[in-house]
Coordinates of C-alpha atoms in Angstrom, one line a residue:
M96 CA -22.5 -6.7 -17.0
I97 CA -21.4 -7.4 -13.4
T98 CA -23.1 -5.1 -10.9
L99 CA -22.5 -4.1 -7.3
N100 CA -25.4 -6.3 -6.4
D101 CA -23.6 -9.3 -7.9
V102 CA -20.5 -8.6 -5.8
A103 CA -22.6 -8.3 -2.6
K104 CA -24.4 -11.7 -3.3
K105 CA -21.1 -13.4 -4.1
A106 CA -19.4 -12.0 -0.9
N107 CA -22.5 -12.6 1.2
V108 CA -22.6 -9.0 2.4
S109 CA -24.8 -6.0 1.9
K110 CA -24.6 -3.6 -1.0
M111 CA -23.8 -0.9 1.5
T112 CA -20.7 -2.8 2.7
V113 CA -19.5 -3.2 -0.9
S114 CA -20.1 0.5 -1.5
R115 CA -18.1 1.4 1.6
V116 CA -15.2 -0.7 0.4
I117 CA -15.2 1.3 -2.9
N118 CA -15.8 4.8 -1.6
H119 CA -14.6 4.7 2.0
P120 CA -12.3 1.7 2.4
E121 CA -10.9 3.0 5.7
Q122 CA -14.3 2.3 7.3
V123 CA -14.2 -1.4 6.6
R124 CA -12.3 -4.0 8.6
P125 CA -9.1 -5.0 6.7
E126 CA -10.0 -8.7 6.5
L127 CA -13.5 -8.0 5.3
R128 CA -12.2 -5.4 2.8
E129 CA -9.7 -7.8 1.4
M130 CA -12.3 -10.5 1.0
I131 CA -14.6 -8.2 -0.9
L132 CA -11.8 -6.9 -3.1
N133 CA -10.9 -10.5 -4.0
V134 CA -14.5 -11.1 -5.0
M135 CA -14.5 -8.0 -7.2
T136 CA -11.3 -9.3 -8.9
Q137 CA -12.9 -12.8 -9.4
L138 CA -16.0 -11.3 -11.0
D139 CA -13.9 -8.7 -12.9
Y140 CA -16.1 -5.9 -11.4
H141 CA -15.0 -2.3 -12.1
P142 CA -16.7 0.5 -10.2
N143 CA -18.1 3.3 -12.3
A144 CA -15.7 6.2 -11.6
A145 CA -18.2 8.8 -12.7
A146 CA -20.9 7.5 -10.4
R147 CA -18.5 7.4 -7.5
A148 CA -17.5 11.0 -8.2
L149 CA -21.2 12.1 -8.1
V150 CA -21.9 10.2 -4.9
G151 CA -18.8 11.6 -3.1
R152 CA -19.1 15.0 -4.7
R153 CA -15.6 14.4 -6.1
T154 CA -14.1 15.4 -9.5
R155 CA -11.7 12.4 -9.6
V156 CA -9.1 15.0 -10.8
V157 CA -5.8 15.9 -9.3
K158 CA -3.8 18.9 -10.5
L159 CA 0.0 19.0 -10.8
T160 CA 1.4 22.5 -10.7
I161 CA 5.1 23.0 -11.7
F162 CA 6.4 26.3 -10.5
E163 CA 9.6 26.3 -12.5
D164 CA 9.7 27.5 -16.1
M165 CA 9.0 24.5 -18.3
D166 CA 11.9 25.2 -20.6
T167 CA 14.3 24.5 -17.7
T168 CA 12.8 21.3 -16.4
E169 CA 14.3 18.7 -18.7
P170 CA 13.2 15.1 -18.2
Y171 CA 13.1 15.5 -14.4
Y172 CA 9.5 16.4 -14.3
M173 CA 8.5 13.8 -17.0
M174 CA 9.7 11.0 -14.8
L175 CA 8.0 12.5 -11.7
L176 CA 4.8 13.0 -13.7
A177 CA 4.9 9.3 -14.9
G178 CA 5.0 8.1 -11.3
I179 CA 2.1 10.4 -10.3
A180 CA 0.0 9.4 -13.3
N181 CA 0.6 5.7 -12.9
E182 CA -0.4 5.7 -9.2
L183 CA -3.5 7.9 -9.9
N184 CA -4.6 5.6 -12.7
Q185 CA -4.7 2.7 -10.3
H186 CA -7.3 4.6 -8.3
Q187 CA -9.3 5.9 -11.3
Y188 CA -8.1 9.5 -10.9
A189 CA -7.2 11.8 -13.8
L190 CA -4.1 14.0 -13.8
Q191 CA -4.3 17.6 -15.0
I192 CA -1.3 19.9 -15.5
A193 CA -2.0 23.4 -14.2
T194 CA 0.0 26.7 -13.9
R195 CA -0.1 29.5 -11.4
N196 CA -2.2 31.4 -13.9
S197 CA -4.7 28.6 -14.6
Y198 CA -5.1 26.7 -11.3
E199 CA -8.8 28.0 -11.0
V200 CA -9.7 26.7 -14.4
G201 CA -11.8 23.5 -13.7
E202 CA -12.3 21.8 -10.4
C203 CA -10.2 19.2 -8.7
D204 CA -9.9 17.2 -5.5
G205 CA -6.4 18.2 -4.6
Y206 CA -3.0 19.5 -5.8
I207 CA 0.5 18.2 -6.1
L208 CA 2.9 21.1 -6.2
T209 CA 6.6 21.0 -7.2
G210 CA 9.4 23.4 -8.0
I211 CA 7.9 25.8 -5.4
R212 CA 9.9 28.7 -4.0
Q213 CA 9.5 30.9 -1.0
A214 CA 7.7 33.6 -3.0
D215 CA 5.0 31.2 -4.1
Y216 CA 3.5 30.3 -0.7
A217 CA 1.0 33.2 -0.8
W218 CA -0.4 31.5 -3.9
V219 CA -0.6 28.1 -2.1
E220 CA -2.5 29.7 0.9
R221 CA -5.4 30.5 -1.5
L222 CA -6.1 26.8 -2.2
N223 CA -8.9 25.1 -0.4
Q224 CA -8.2 21.5 -1.5
P225 CA -5.6 19.2 0.1
V226 CA -2.1 19.9 -1.0
V227 CA 1.1 17.7 -1.2
F228 CA 4.5 19.1 -2.1
V229 CA 7.2 17.3 -4.0
G230 CA 10.1 18.9 -2.2
S231 CA 10.6 19.8 1.4
N232 CA 9.0 22.8 3.1
R233 CA 9.0 24.4 6.5
Q234 CA 5.5 25.8 6.2
G235 CA 3.8 22.7 7.5
Y236 CA 2.6 21.2 4.2
D237 CA 2.8 17.4 3.6
Y238 CA 5.6 16.6 1.3
V239 CA 7.7 13.9 -0.5
D240 CA 11.3 14.4 -1.2
T241 CA 14.7 12.7 -1.7
N242 CA 17.0 12.8 1.3
N243 CA 19.2 15.7 0.1
Y244 CA 21.4 15.7 3.1
Q245 CA 22.1 11.9 2.8
A246 CA 22.7 12.2 -1.0
V247 CA 25.4 14.8 -0.8
W248 CA 27.0 13.4 2.3
E249 CA 27.4 10.0 0.5
S250 CA 28.6 11.7 -2.7
T251 CA 31.3 13.5 -0.6
R252 CA 32.3 10.3 1.1
Y253 CA 32.6 8.5 -2.2
A254 CA 34.9 11.2 -3.5
A255 CA 37.1 11.1 -0.4
E256 CA 37.3 7.3 -0.6
Q257 CA 38.6 7.5 -4.2
G258 CA 41.6 9.5 -2.9
Y259 CA 40.7 13.0 -4.0
T260 CA 42.3 15.2 -1.4
H261 CA 40.6 18.6 -2.2
L262 CA 36.8 18.7 -2.4
V263 CA 34.7 21.5 -3.8
F264 CA 30.9 21.8 -3.5
I265 CA 29.3 23.6 -6.4
G266 CA 25.9 24.6 -5.0
I267 CA 22.9 26.4 -6.4
A268 CA 22.7 30.0 -5.3
I269 CA 19.3 29.8 -3.8
A270 CA 18.3 29.8 -0.1
E271 CA 15.7 26.9 -0.4
P272 CA 15.5 23.9 2.0
F273 CA 16.7 21.3 -0.6
E274 CA 19.8 23.3 -1.4
L275 CA 20.6 24.1 2.3
D276 CA 20.3 20.4 3.1
R277 CA 22.7 19.4 0.2
E278 CA 25.2 22.0 1.3
R279 CA 24.9 20.8 4.9
G280 CA 25.6 17.2 3.9
F281 CA 28.9 18.4 2.3
R282 CA 29.9 20.7 5.0
E283 CA 29.4 18.2 7.8
Y284 CA 31.3 15.4 6.1
V285 CA 34.4 17.5 5.2
T286 CA 34.4 19.1 8.7
T287 CA 34.1 15.8 10.5
H288 CA 36.9 14.2 8.4
H289 CA 39.1 17.3 8.3
I290 CA 39.3 17.4 4.5
S291 CA 40.5 20.4 2.5
A292 CA 37.3 21.9 1.0
Q293 CA 35.5 24.9 -0.4
I294 CA 31.9 25.9 -1.2
I295 CA 30.9 27.8 -4.2
R296 CA 27.3 28.9 -5.1
L297 CA 26.3 29.6 -8.7
A298 CA 23.2 30.0 -10.8
N299 CA 22.0 26.6 -12.0
H300 CA 23.3 26.8 -15.6
S301 CA 26.1 24.8 -17.1
H302 CA 27.6 27.8 -18.9
V303 CA 27.9 29.6 -15.6
A304 CA 29.8 26.7 -14.0
T305 CA 32.0 26.5 -17.1
A306 CA 32.9 30.2 -16.9
Y307 CA 33.5 30.1 -13.2
V308 CA 35.9 27.1 -13.2
K309 CA 37.8 28.6 -16.2
S310 CA 38.3 31.9 -14.6
H311 CA 39.4 30.3 -11.3
W312 CA 41.3 27.4 -12.7
S313 CA 44.5 28.1 -10.8
G314 CA 42.6 27.7 -7.5
F315 CA 41.7 24.0 -8.3
P316 CA 44.8 21.8 -7.8
R317 CA 45.1 18.4 -9.2
N318 CA 43.3 15.6 -7.2
T319 CA 40.3 17.8 -6.7
A320 CA 36.7 16.4 -6.8
F321 CA 33.7 18.6 -7.5
I322 CA 30.5 17.6 -5.8
C323 CA 27.7 19.4 -7.6
A324 CA 24.1 20.2 -6.6
S325 CA 22.8 19.3 -10.1
D326 CA 23.9 17.4 -13.2
R327 CA 23.7 20.7 -15.1
L328 CA 26.3 22.3 -12.9
A329 CA 28.4 19.1 -13.1
I330 CA 28.4 19.2 -16.9
G331 CA 29.6 22.8 -16.9
V332 CA 32.4 21.9 -14.5
E333 CA 33.4 18.9 -16.6
T334 CA 33.5 21.0 -19.8
A335 CA 35.7 23.6 -18.2
I336 CA 38.2 21.0 -16.8
I337 CA 38.5 19.3 -20.2
N338 CA 38.9 22.7 -22.0
Q339 CA 41.7 23.6 -19.6
G340 CA 43.5 20.3 -20.3
G341 CA 42.6 18.6 -17.0
R342 CA 42.2 14.8 -17.0
V343 CA 38.9 13.4 -15.8
P344 CA 38.8 11.3 -13.7
I345 CA 42.6 10.8 -13.0
E346 CA 43.3 14.4 -12.0
Y347 CA 39.8 15.7 -11.4
G348 CA 36.6 14.0 -10.3
I349 CA 33.0 15.3 -10.8
I350 CA 29.8 14.0 -9.1
G351 CA 26.4 15.4 -10.1
F352 CA 22.9 15.2 -8.7
D353 CA 19.7 14.1 -10.4
G354 CA 20.6 11.2 -12.8
V355 CA 17.8 11.9 -15.3
L356 CA 19.5 12.4 -18.7
L357 CA 22.3 14.9 -18.6
N358 CA 24.6 12.5 -16.8
Q359 CA 24.4 10.2 -19.9
I360 CA 25.3 12.8 -22.5
A361 CA 28.4 14.4 -20.8
A362 CA 31.7 13.9 -22.5
K363 CA 32.7 11.7 -19.6
R364 CA 29.4 10.1 -18.3
L365 CA 28.8 11.6 -14.9
T366 CA 28.9 9.8 -11.7
T367 CA 25.7 11.2 -10.1
M368 CA 23.3 10.8 -7.2
K369 CA 20.2 9.4 -9.0
Q370 CA 16.9 10.6 -7.6
P371 CA 14.1 8.0 -7.3
L372 CA 11.7 10.3 -9.2
E373 CA 9.1 7.7 -10.3
A374 CA 8.9 6.4 -6.7
M375 CA 8.6 10.0 -5.4
G376 CA 5.7 10.6 -7.8
R377 CA 3.9 7.5 -6.7
A378 CA 4.4 8.4 -3.1
A379 CA 3.1 12.0 -3.6
A380 CA 0.0 10.7 -5.3
R381 CA -0.7 8.1 -2.5
L382 CA -0.2 10.8 0.2
L383 CA -2.6 13.2 -1.6
L384 CA -5.3 10.5 -2.1
A385 CA -5.0 9.7 1.6
N386 CA -5.6 13.3 2.5
I387 CA -8.6 13.5 0.0
N388 CA -10.2 10.4 1.6
H389 CA -9.7 11.7 5.1
T390 CA -11.1 15.2 5.2
D391 CA -9.9 15.6 8.8
R392 CA -6.3 15.4 7.4
S393 CA -6.7 18.3 5.0
R394 CA -4.2 21.1 5.1
G395 CA -3.8 22.7 8.5
R396 CA -5.6 20.0 10.5
H397 CA -2.9 17.5 11.1
D398 CA 0.8 17.2 11.8
Q399 CA 3.0 17.6 8.8
E400 CA 3.7 14.2 7.1
K401 CA 7.0 13.7 5.4
I402 CA 8.0 10.9 3.1
I403 CA 11.8 10.8 2.5
I404 CA 13.3 8.5 -0.1
N405 CA 17.0 8.0 -0.4
S406 CA 18.8 8.6 -3.6
R407 CA 21.3 6.1 -5.1
L408 CA 24.9 6.9 -6.3
S409 CA 25.3 5.9 -9.9
V410 CA 29.1 5.5 -10.6
A411 CA 30.3 6.3 -14.1
E412 CA 33.3 7.8 -15.9
S413 CA 33.7 11.2 -14.2
T414 CA 35.2 9.7 -11.0
R415 CA 37.8 7.1 -10.2
Q416 CA 36.3 3.7 -9.3
R417 CA 36.3 1.9 -6.0
G418 CA 39.3 -0.3 -5.7
V419 CA 41.2 1.2 -8.6
W420 CA 44.8 2.0 -7.6
I421 CA 46.0 5.4 -8.9
D422 CA 49.8 5.9 -9.5
E423 CA 50.7 9.0 -7.6
Q424 CA 53.0 9.9 -10.5
A425 CA 50.0 10.4 -12.7
L426 CA 49.0 13.4 -10.6
V427 CA 52.4 15.1 -11.0

């Protein structure tokens, strides 16, 4: 079995230097660190994670706490979780799922928190370990998020470019940073470009969106596009339009937000702003591990670090396509 001593001899360095590369890589010059890592790869040397944990008084465990009810999460969190787990695995860390009621069960080196709302911050304040959020916050915690403003701004622009002359933002009725940023993206685009528009805020359930559009059908003229804050709301809107005899996408367009699964099972596959969830999960894990390895960067001791990753518009059947000419008679 290859030992740490074998690596030190091969690299012509001390065992202490090899140990620093393994446990405190930031303390080793980049070129020396790279050389030692190459030797470890050549010899197929794998540090003992349990021994490293004992030396560093670490558990090698990260807890992921999801604050939303699990029956409403859909595949969104599974894709996020996959990114977190894949990144942690590369650093020999284990991932544990925790709830607000079980976060004290078992020790860990840090927390990744997602689905958090304003009322949950008192819970977060009780944590002593480093914390990283998935989702923006204004309380000073490090976070990773998609660019919610950019995503809806681009969705709104795309709808306008397809010739839809009346735009409707269907937002989530919650005063949280992610939702406020999405609404701001819509508002600023339509205001700047002087487009007929309205903003509606609903509970994030498809049946609520269906009921609302049905009961207010006369207020949505032909050539309207709905820019929705979630795919769930978008499916509800699409269902209502089809039930009312509206033609998607010729008369009405719909753009969702998330791009996880629901966009694929809609009657007309949804054009949606696809969130980079796997990349966000990896980024959150890397940021947390950096905080764990730099104790002076733990919560409250450094400037808030933000990692923002742009979403990508995935065009499907619920909107007209770029470059497709629409006969105005079809809208009569």
